[in-house]
Amino acid sequence: PRLSRQDIDAFLIRARERGYETALRFGKRGLNLAATAAVQAATKSQGALAGRLRSFSMQDLRSLPDRA
């Protein structure tokens, strides 16, 4: 079967729209992944800092010279 000029134009328009939709979908997915990674990194670094501060014992703190 032969395609008319209108059929070809309609096909190209649909292909272009699908391309935009696909690009938007992957862009949104990429941004969501990046945001999730940033939140996880911030949470882990905060936990590491808290763990480091907890590692100091009261004896360590008592051995610091008084500045009065």
Tab-separated table of C-alpha atoms in Angstrom:
chain	number	residue	atom	x	y	z
A	1	PRO	CA	0.000	0.000	0.000
A	2	ARG	CA	1.169	3.482	-0.785
A	3	LEU	CA	1.254	6.134	1.886
A	4	SER	CA	-0.132	9.546	1.165
A	5	ARG	CA	1.685	12.725	2.011
A	6	GLN	CA	-0.796	13.268	4.879
A	7	ASP	CA	-0.077	9.793	6.285
A	8	ILE	CA	3.649	10.456	6.232
A	9	ASP	CA	3.233	13.887	7.833
A	10	ALA	CA	0.990	12.437	10.552
A	11	PHE	CA	3.522	9.681	11.222
A	12	LEU	CA	6.365	12.196	11.534
A	13	ILE	CA	4.347	14.377	13.907
A	14	ARG	CA	3.539	11.391	16.143
A	15	ALA	CA	7.178	10.283	16.125
A	16	ARG	CA	8.313	13.780	17.115
A	17	GLU	CA	5.763	13.966	19.955
A	18	ARG	CA	6.797	10.564	21.246
A	19	GLY	CA	10.422	11.656	21.139
A	20	TYR	CA	9.651	14.695	23.279
A	21	GLU	CA	7.620	12.596	25.710
A	22	THR	CA	10.409	10.041	25.987
A	23	ALA	CA	13.017	12.742	26.566
A	24	LEU	CA	10.869	14.337	29.270
A	25	ARG	CA	10.256	11.006	30.967
A	26	PHE	CA	13.964	10.134	31.041
A	27	GLY	CA	14.825	13.657	32.157
A	28	LYS	CA	12.412	13.454	35.072
A	29	ARG	CA	13.690	10.027	36.000
A	30	GLY	CA	17.276	11.284	35.901
A	31	LEU	CA	16.464	14.257	38.107
A	32	ASN	CA	14.691	12.012	40.606
A	33	LEU	CA	17.704	9.694	40.746
A	34	ALA	CA	20.075	12.634	41.245
A	35	ALA	CA	17.917	14.104	44.017
A	36	THR	CA	17.702	10.738	45.766
A	37	ALA	CA	21.475	10.288	45.549
A	38	ALA	CA	22.064	13.768	46.987
A	39	VAL	CA	19.735	13.125	49.928
A	40	GLN	CA	21.352	9.752	50.626
A	41	ALA	CA	24.846	11.275	50.513
A	42	ALA	CA	23.840	14.056	52.898
A	43	THR	CA	22.253	11.557	55.277
A	44	LYS	CA	25.314	9.309	55.267
A	45	SER	CA	27.731	12.180	55.875
A	46	GLN	CA	25.568	13.467	58.723
A	47	GLY	CA	25.541	9.987	60.250
A	48	ALA	CA	29.325	9.713	59.907
A	49	LEU	CA	29.814	13.055	61.658
A	50	ALA	CA	27.478	12.060	64.476
A	51	GLY	CA	29.314	8.755	64.856
A	52	ARG	CA	32.664	10.549	65.000
A	53	LEU	CA	31.422	12.909	67.697
A	54	ARG	CA	30.006	9.988	69.685
A	55	SER	CA	33.387	8.266	69.568
A	56	PHE	CA	34.779	10.759	72.057
A	57	SER	CA	34.469	9.334	75.539
A	58	MET	CA	33.870	11.360	78.668
A	59	GLN	CA	37.489	10.600	79.636
A	60	ASP	CA	38.654	12.273	76.411
A	61	LEU	CA	36.582	15.315	77.225
A	62	ARG	CA	37.790	15.464	80.844
A	63	SER	CA	41.416	15.422	79.717
A	64	LEU	CA	40.988	18.697	77.841
A	65	PRO	CA	42.586	21.606	79.714
A	66	ASP	CA	40.225	24.015	81.408
A	67	ARG	CA	40.281	27.522	80.040
A	68	ALA	CA	38.857	29.685	82.766
